């Protein structure tokens, strides 16, 4: 299994309450395993408020829907030992 690294990290975002926001992180290899998204050290799951997907095999995206004040904080994307935060 190749060592998957982060090619393009997360960018800080400013959004208004009630809006959606999307974070993108590009990795070096397709079909990366051991991938995790976190908000304030809490692991995020794919559900009606969080949309987690992969575009073109290497671009991992997280969309937080209808954000509230409670969503303020650090978003972290981790693949293996590599992490990017915004």
N, CA, C and O atoms as a DFTB+ gen file, in Angstrom:
344 C
 N C O
     1  1       0.850      -1.192       0.000
     2  2       0.000       0.000       0.000
     3  2       0.891       1.249       0.000
     4  3       1.719       1.416       0.895
     5  1       0.725       2.129      -1.002
     6  2       1.579       3.323      -1.061
     7  2       1.265       4.287       0.077
     8  3       0.144       4.331       0.584
     9  1       2.282       5.060       0.469
    10  2       2.080       6.071       1.505
    11  2       1.314       7.233       0.884
    12  3       1.817       7.912      -0.011
    13  1       0.107       7.453       1.363
    14  2      -0.721       8.527       0.826
    15  2      -0.396       9.809       1.583
    16  3      -0.428       9.832       2.813
    17  1      -0.085      10.877       0.848
    18  2       0.221      12.161       1.457
    19  2      -0.803      13.205       1.015
    20  3      -1.566      12.991       0.074
    21  1      -0.799      14.325       1.711
    22  2      -1.703      15.428       1.369
    23  2      -0.990      16.333       0.376
    24  3       0.068      16.885       0.677
    25  1      -1.572      16.483      -0.808
    26  2      -0.989      17.301      -1.869
    27  2      -1.432      18.759      -1.723
    28  3      -0.628      19.681      -1.861
    29  1      -2.714      18.947      -1.444
    30  2      -3.274      20.286      -1.302
    31  2      -4.150      20.298      -0.053
    32  3      -5.147      19.580       0.025
    33  1      -3.767      21.123       0.923
    34  2      -4.435      21.104       2.220
    35  2      -5.692      21.948       2.283
    36  3      -6.097      22.577       1.306
    37  1      -6.298      21.944       3.463
    38  2      -7.528      22.686       3.697
    39  2      -7.260      24.185       3.733
    40  3      -6.160      24.619       4.075
    41  1      -8.274      24.971       3.376
    42  2      -8.188      26.431       3.438
    43  2      -9.188      26.930       4.488
    44  3     -10.287      26.391       4.619
    45  1      -8.790      27.966       5.231
    46  2      -9.697      28.580       6.204
    47  2     -10.894      29.178       5.470
    48  3     -10.749      29.735       4.381
    49  1     -12.075      29.061       6.071
    50  2     -13.299      29.569       5.454
    51  2     -14.058      30.437       6.451
    52  3     -14.045      30.188       7.656
    53  1     -14.719      31.462       5.919
    54  2     -15.610      32.297       6.719
    55  2     -16.982      32.220       6.069
    56  3     -17.130      32.500       4.879
    57  1     -17.984      31.839       6.853
    58  2     -19.343      31.687       6.303
    59  2     -20.351      32.305       7.260
    60  3     -20.064      32.535       8.435
    61  1     -21.526      32.564       6.733
    62  2     -22.609      33.101       7.544
    63  2     -23.454      31.965       8.100
    64  3     -23.590      30.911       7.478
    65  1     -24.015      32.192       9.272
    66  2     -24.891      31.209       9.898
    67  2     -26.021      30.851       8.933
    68  3     -26.630      31.729       8.320
    69  1     -26.290      29.559       8.807
    70  2     -27.346      29.091       7.907
    71  2     -26.846      28.700       6.529
    72  3     -27.562      28.042       5.775
    73  1     -25.609      29.101       6.185
    74  2     -25.041      28.743       4.880
    75  2     -24.372      27.374       4.935
    76  3     -24.132      26.830       6.013
    77  1     -24.076      26.826       3.758
    78  2     -23.281      25.604       3.652
    79  2     -21.830      26.002       3.410
    80  3     -21.563      27.062       2.843
    81  1     -20.902      25.167       3.833
    82  2     -19.485      25.411       3.580
    83  2     -18.823      24.088       3.198
    84  3     -19.100      23.045       3.790
    85  1     -17.939      24.154       2.192
    86  2     -17.260      22.949       1.719
    87  2     -15.754      23.086       1.892
    88  3     -15.157      24.092       1.508
    89  1     -15.157      22.062       2.472
    90  2     -13.705      21.971       2.629
    91  2     -13.194      20.888       1.685
    92  3     -13.825      19.842       1.533
    93  1     -12.046      21.144       1.047
    94  2     -11.462      20.174       0.116
    95  2     -10.015      19.907       0.485
    96  3      -9.280      20.810       0.884
    97  1      -9.618      18.645       0.345
    98  2      -8.239      18.247       0.602
    99  2      -7.845      17.232      -0.465
   100  3      -8.515      16.214      -0.637
   101  1      -6.759      17.511      -1.179
   102  2      -6.322      16.597      -2.233
   103  2      -5.201      15.709      -1.714
   104  3      -4.261      16.176      -1.070
   105  1      -5.324      14.405      -2.010
   106  2      -4.302      13.443      -1.589
   107  2      -3.559      12.911      -2.813
   108  3      -3.977      13.115      -3.953
   109  1      -2.454      12.228      -2.550
   110  2      -1.552      11.807      -3.631
   111  2      -2.006      10.563      -4.385
   112  3      -1.602      10.364      -5.530
   113  1      -2.835       9.723      -3.770
   114  2      -3.252       8.477      -4.413
   115  2      -4.764       8.300      -4.311
   116  3      -5.397       8.757      -3.359
   117  1      -5.324       7.629      -5.309
   118  2      -6.752       7.324      -5.269
   119  2      -7.019       6.212      -4.255
   120  3      -6.109       5.500      -3.830
   121  1      -8.288       6.084      -3.884
   122  2      -8.743       5.033      -2.968
   123  2      -7.989       5.033      -1.636
   124  3      -7.671       3.978      -1.087
   125  1      -7.712       6.229      -1.131
   126  2      -7.012       6.338       0.158
   127  2      -7.881       5.740       1.257
   128  3      -9.089       5.967       1.319
   129  1      -7.231       4.971       2.119
   130  2      -7.923       4.408       3.271
   131  2      -7.464       5.139       4.507
   132  3      -6.568       5.981       4.449
   133  1      -8.084       4.813       5.634
   134  2      -7.698       5.428       6.899
   135  2      -7.816       6.955       6.792
   136  3      -6.897       7.691       7.151
   137  1      -8.973       7.411       6.288
   138  2      -9.256       8.836       6.129
   139  2     -10.278       9.254       7.182
   140  3     -11.228       8.523       7.460
   141  1     -10.075      10.439       7.766
   142  2     -10.988      10.897       8.811
   143  2     -11.145      12.414       8.757
   144  3     -10.179      13.147       8.549
   145  1     -12.378      12.865       8.948
   146  2     -12.695      14.287       9.098
   147  2     -13.101      14.527      10.546
   148  3     -13.804      13.711      11.142
   149  1     -12.655      15.658      11.115
   150  2     -13.043      15.996      12.489
   151  2     -13.393      17.480      12.570
   152  3     -12.850      18.310      11.842
   153  1     -14.319      17.786      13.480
   154  2     -14.624      19.163      13.853
   155  2     -14.427      19.248      15.357
   156  3     -15.113      18.562      16.115
   157  1     -13.485      20.094      15.797
   158  2     -13.180      20.225      17.224
   159  2     -12.875      18.866      17.858
   160  3     -13.381      18.562      18.937
   161  1     -12.064      18.062      17.207
   162  2     -11.653      16.742      17.709
   163  2     -12.783      15.722      17.785
   164  3     -12.618      14.672      18.407
   165  1     -13.927      16.006      17.165
   166  2     -15.026      15.039      17.118
   167  2     -15.105      14.484      15.690
   168  3     -15.258      15.238      14.729
   169  1     -15.001      13.169      15.568
   170  2     -15.055      12.544      14.242
   171  2     -16.415      12.794      13.601
   172  3     -17.451      12.675      14.255
   173  1     -16.402      13.143      12.306
   174  2     -17.640      13.417      11.583
   175  2     -18.054      12.219      10.746
   176  3     -17.213      11.535      10.163
   177  1     -19.343      11.974      10.692
   178  2     -19.909      10.902       9.877
   179  2     -20.709      11.529       8.741
   180  3     -21.135      12.681       8.826
   181  1     -20.907      10.757       7.680
   182  2     -21.733      11.201       6.560
   183  2     -23.196      11.119       7.003
   184  3     -23.704      10.026       7.256
   185  1     -23.882      12.277       7.100
   186  2     -25.285      12.278       7.511
   187  2     -25.983      13.495       6.915
   188  3     -25.453      14.122       5.998
   189  1     -27.164      13.836       7.425
   190  2     -27.923      14.931       6.810
   191  2     -27.265      16.293       7.029
   192  3     -27.557      17.236       6.295
   193  1     -26.384      16.414       8.025
   194  2     -25.712      17.695       8.281
   195  2     -24.296      17.749       7.699
   196  3     -23.777      18.832       7.431
   197  1     -23.681      16.603       7.508
   198  2     -22.307      16.539       6.995
   199  2     -22.284      15.660       5.753
   200  3     -22.662      14.489       5.805
   201  1     -21.844      16.223       4.645
   202  2     -21.735      15.417       3.426
   203  2     -20.261      15.177       3.143
   204  3     -19.510      16.111       2.864
   205  1     -19.859      13.926       3.216
   206  2     -18.467      13.533       2.994
   207  2     -18.395      12.761       1.692
   208  3     -19.131      11.794       1.493
   209  1     -17.500      13.191       0.796
   210  2     -17.412      12.512      -0.492
   211  2     -15.994      12.604      -1.040
   212  3     -15.131      13.276      -0.475
   213  1     -15.773      11.906      -2.167
   214  2     -14.488      11.928      -2.855
   215  2     -14.755      12.251      -4.321
   216  3     -15.561      11.591      -4.976
   217  1     -14.066      13.279      -4.828
   218  2     -14.198      13.670      -6.232
   219  2     -12.938      13.250      -6.986
   220  3     -11.824      13.447      -6.498
   221  1     -13.112      12.679      -8.161
   222  2     -11.986      12.288      -9.024
   223  2     -10.980      11.399      -8.301
   224  3      -9.802      11.373      -8.658
   225  1     -11.445      10.670      -7.283
   226  2     -10.594       9.705      -6.603
   227  2      -9.616      10.271      -5.599
   228  3      -9.221       9.571      -4.667
   229  1      -9.205      11.544      -5.766
   230  2      -8.158      12.083      -4.906
   231  2      -8.581      13.300      -4.094
   232  3      -7.879      13.680      -3.156
   233  1      -9.707      13.922      -4.427
   234  2     -10.115      15.140      -3.740
   235  2     -11.225      14.793      -2.744
   236  3     -12.360      14.503      -3.122
   237  1     -10.865      14.832      -1.481
   238  2     -11.812      14.501      -0.414
   239  2     -12.524      15.786      -0.007
   240  3     -11.881      16.805       0.244
   241  1     -13.854      15.733       0.057
   242  2     -14.614      16.931       0.394
   243  2     -15.503      16.680       1.609
   244  3     -16.000      15.577       1.834
   245  1     -15.679      17.742       2.376
   246  2     -16.593      17.754       3.514
   247  2     -17.455      18.994       3.368
   248  3     -16.936      20.109       3.324
   249  1     -18.771      18.812       3.293
   250  2     -19.695      19.941       3.270
   251  2     -20.499      19.935       4.556
   252  3     -21.189      18.966       4.874
   253  1     -20.394      21.043       5.296
   254  2     -21.216      21.231       6.492
   255  2     -22.430      22.027       6.057
   256  3     -22.296      23.119       5.503
   257  1     -23.611      21.490       6.302
   258  2     -24.843      22.120       5.836
   259  2     -25.481      22.974       6.918
   260  3     -25.536      22.595       8.088
   261  1     -25.965      24.145       6.495
   262  2     -26.684      25.062       7.403
   263  2     -25.924      25.231       8.717
   264  3     -26.427      24.894       9.789
   265  1     -24.706      25.759       8.616
   266  2     -23.844      25.881       9.794
   267  2     -24.466      26.807      10.846
   268  3     -25.206      27.741      10.535
   269  1     -24.135      26.507      12.087
   270  2     -24.580      27.320      13.218
   271  2     -23.349      27.782      13.983
   272  3     -22.223      27.399      13.665
   273  1     -23.579      28.608      14.992
   274  2     -22.482      29.093      15.814
   275  2     -21.723      27.938      16.472
   276  3     -20.529      28.055      16.747
   277  1     -22.416      26.825      16.725
   278  2     -21.762      25.669      17.363
   279  2     -20.746      24.993      16.423
   280  3     -19.924      24.193      16.869
   281  1     -20.809      25.319      15.121
   282  2     -19.881      24.698      14.165
   283  2     -18.552      25.440      14.071
   284  3     -17.656      25.024      13.337
   285  1     -18.422      26.551      14.824
   286  2     -17.158      27.291      14.805
   287  2     -16.066      26.413      15.389
   288  3     -16.270      25.755      16.410
   289  1     -14.909      26.401      14.746
   290  2     -13.796      25.640      15.295
   291  2     -12.897      25.097      14.213
   292  3     -12.981      25.493      13.050
   293  1     -12.047      24.198      14.610
   294  2     -11.043      23.642      13.711
   295  2     -11.581      22.403      13.013
   296  3     -12.079      21.472      13.646
   297  1     -11.465      22.419      11.685
   298  2     -11.762      21.242      10.872
   299  2     -10.428      20.550      10.606
   300  3      -9.443      21.201      10.258
   301  1     -10.402      19.249      10.771
   302  2      -9.176      18.495      10.504
   303  2      -9.475      17.363       9.529
   304  3     -10.479      16.662       9.654
   305  1      -8.576      17.199       8.551
   306  2      -8.626      16.064       7.628
   307  2      -7.372      15.257       7.882
   308  3      -6.265      15.796       7.899
   309  1      -7.553      13.952       8.082
   310  2      -6.400      13.092       8.327
   311  2      -6.402      11.922       7.372
   312  3      -7.434      11.290       7.147
   313  1      -5.236      11.636       6.808
   314  2      -5.051      10.411       6.032
   315  2      -3.766       9.776       6.550
   316  3      -2.686      10.354       6.427
   317  1      -3.888       8.584       7.130
   318  2      -2.722       7.931       7.744
   319  2      -2.109       8.866       8.773
   320  3      -2.820       9.363       9.647
   321  1      -0.784       9.122       8.693
   322  2      -0.134       9.987       9.678
   323  2      -0.186      11.469       9.326
   324  3       0.311      12.297      10.090
   325  1      -0.781      11.823       8.180
   326  2      -0.764      13.204       7.701
   327  2      -2.085      13.909       8.023
   328  3      -3.162      13.327       7.889
   329  1      -1.982      15.187       8.454
   330  2      -3.161      15.952       8.839
   331  2      -3.100      17.348       8.245
   332  3      -2.030      17.947       8.136
   333  1      -4.268      17.859       7.863
   334  2      -4.410      19.248       7.439
   335  2      -5.550      19.854       8.239
   336  3      -6.567      19.196       8.461
   337  1      -5.396      21.113       8.681
   338  2      -6.446      21.748       9.474
   339  2      -6.800      23.122       8.907
   340  3      -6.005      23.754       8.212
   341  1      -8.007      23.560       9.221
   342  2      -8.461      24.905       8.835
   343  2      -9.406      25.414       9.898
   344  3      -9.916      26.529       9.787
